[in-house]
Amino acid sequence: MARNKDGMSKFPWLRSLVLLIVFGSVAGAMLAICERLIWIYSAIATSSPLLAGLVVLLLAGLLAGLFWVIWRYFNLFQRRPKKPRPEPQVSSNKVEAAEDSLQALQKQVSQIQDEVMRRSLLERSEELRQNIARPEFQVVLFGVGSAGKTSLVNALLGEQIGDVGAPMGTTKAGQVYGPIKIKGLKFPIAITDSPGILEAGVAGTKREGLARRLATEADLLLFMVDDDLRSSEYEPLKALAKIGKRSLLLFNKTDRYTKKDREILLERLRQRVREFIAPEDAIAIAARPAPLTLESGETVTPPPRLQALLDRMVEVLRREGDELVADNVLLQSQRLGEEARTAINAQRQAQADKAIERFQWLAAGVIFATPLPVVDLLATAAVNAQMVVEIAKIYGCDIDLERSKELVSSLTTTLASLGIVKGVVQIVSAAISVTVVGYLLKATVQAIAGAYLTRIAGKSFIEYFSRNQDWGDGGIAEVVQRQFQLNRRDEFMKSFVKEAMSRVMQLSKISEEV
């Protein structure tokens, strides 16, 4: 039925018509039932009015119970509307937003039980908190090896602080220099000279990984090239811009070109990056001009050409500095948040798996103690309901036992409708016949199958609660099918049945002794 954005039918008259038809059908059925009951009473009353009254009362009670069951299951399988998640209130002030993000991060980290990881993440979050009020800007140099990054640091400091030879990979680890005071800025800058990217070999790959990590931690990124921008340089620059890194593109070693060629190359660079870098943020520099030989034969080294860069850095940091620091803290806190979530999810998964293992063997014991003609999870409904409550608590979801029973009933019906119950019995029977030749007992099969079905149920509920009580687009059937397939591998089944047989045999010995 077509619905508008509020979830209401676009055709209210159609809803009224459907309700009228349903009401008429129910009323007709009730009249027919009443007529039938009167006929039954009349037929029996000729012999015994008392017996006729009891029979009619019994039939009426059974019909009422049937109607109640139908109504109950109709409500159970209706799709429950999702509660709208409250939108987080984010401050328009980026500094306040960064502080709020760090506060939420530290609260999240406190849930981690691993003391080493919890302490590490708390220390890193505290460093980020201090960064908000730190008295300097973090500037990172990034680019291919020997593009002139170290030469630029040397020029800014006015002294030789690093090797600036031609070989690739001169800077093998991030080195921080400063603080460097620049006229026009209230705070100095700290410059990190990162390793070069696009170097060959395993060592080069590791250094590039370090360079990319350092780049993501910058308040301002200086991306250096010494020629036209290659695609291998364009991609990482675009990726950094995509995550919100403020970048200046520096065209270095411009002293090697004529003025006309320099202008052509600079314009070409600006066109290449125009989608994410403003034209005024692509700057031509010469960090270490080549020596010149005068007509007199004297060799002189021209001074670095950095004024355009210094002017732009001052303008950007003076106007955007506080927000750049806050943006950087927000980005880093999000990365730490992802680490914390990964750790918490792994922690919850381990706790939930332990709960499932405990309840699956408990279910096996209940079924073995009271064997039924067919495997039926209703025999262990209380066990499974308690398991659901415990898993929900692990994932921070507060549900009562009544809601837990509804969930178990829904999943049980799904297991039966998909034919998984029958399939599990066949799998377990085959596994037992191979594992224990000649020992194929109905109670044993039922107990092991019940434990296995409890496991599938538990694994399914882990998905449900980890998704904030949502079965996903495919619904409960898809989740159950996936868990059934994941838990039916031959090696796992052999191991599971072997352990289950051991536990069932222990129960059997205990019952015999009693």
XYZ file of N, CA, C and O in Angstrom, residues 1-3 8-23:
76
model
N 0.851 -1.186 0.000
C 0.000 0.000 0.000
C 0.882 1.230 0.000
O 1.805 1.340 0.804
N 0.602 2.160 -0.909
C 1.423 3.360 -0.987
C 1.235 4.199 0.262
O 0.139 4.364 0.770
N 2.352 4.748 0.742
C 2.302 5.570 1.941
C 3.047 6.863 1.710
O 3.988 6.913 0.920
N 1.441 7.222 6.631
C 0.000 7.018 6.522
C -0.373 6.670 5.092
O 0.303 7.040 4.143
N -1.459 5.946 4.910
C -1.905 5.569 3.581
C -2.306 6.795 2.786
O -2.883 7.745 3.293
N -1.966 6.820 1.522
C -2.353 7.912 0.647
C -3.843 7.833 0.302
O -4.406 8.795 -0.206
N -4.459 6.662 0.552
C -5.867 6.471 0.220
C -6.624 6.049 1.488
O -6.825 4.846 1.744
N -7.049 7.012 2.317
C -7.712 6.655 3.582
C -8.992 5.861 3.373
O -9.350 5.034 4.203
N -9.665 6.080 2.255
C -10.896 5.333 1.997
C -10.626 3.843 1.816
O -11.443 2.993 2.182
N -9.401 3.508 1.267
C -9.046 2.103 1.062
C -8.852 1.402 2.403
O -9.275 0.251 2.591
N -8.229 2.107 3.353
C -8.040 1.535 4.690
C -9.388 1.269 5.350
O -9.610 0.223 5.967
N -10.325 2.234 5.192
C -11.668 2.064 5.776
C -12.393 0.886 5.149
O -13.082 0.114 5.831
N -12.222 0.716 3.838
C -12.866 -0.400 3.141
C -12.326 -1.734 3.634
O -13.091 -2.678 3.880
N -10.996 -1.812 3.806
C -10.381 -3.054 4.292
C -10.886 -3.381 5.693
O -11.230 -4.538 6.008
N -10.933 -2.359 6.566
C -11.426 -2.588 7.931
C -12.880 -3.042 7.930
O -13.277 -3.900 8.729
N -13.679 -2.464 7.024
C -15.092 -2.846 6.937
C -15.237 -4.297 6.508
O -16.059 -5.055 7.061
N -14.431 -4.709 5.523
C -14.482 -6.092 5.044
C -14.064 -7.058 6.158
O -14.704 -8.103 6.388
N -12.967 -6.701 6.866
C -12.494 -7.556 7.954
C -13.555 -7.659 9.052
O -13.852 -8.748 9.566
N -14.138 -6.507 9.416
C -15.161 -6.508 10.466
C -16.367 -7.354 10.052
O -16.911 -8.131 10.845
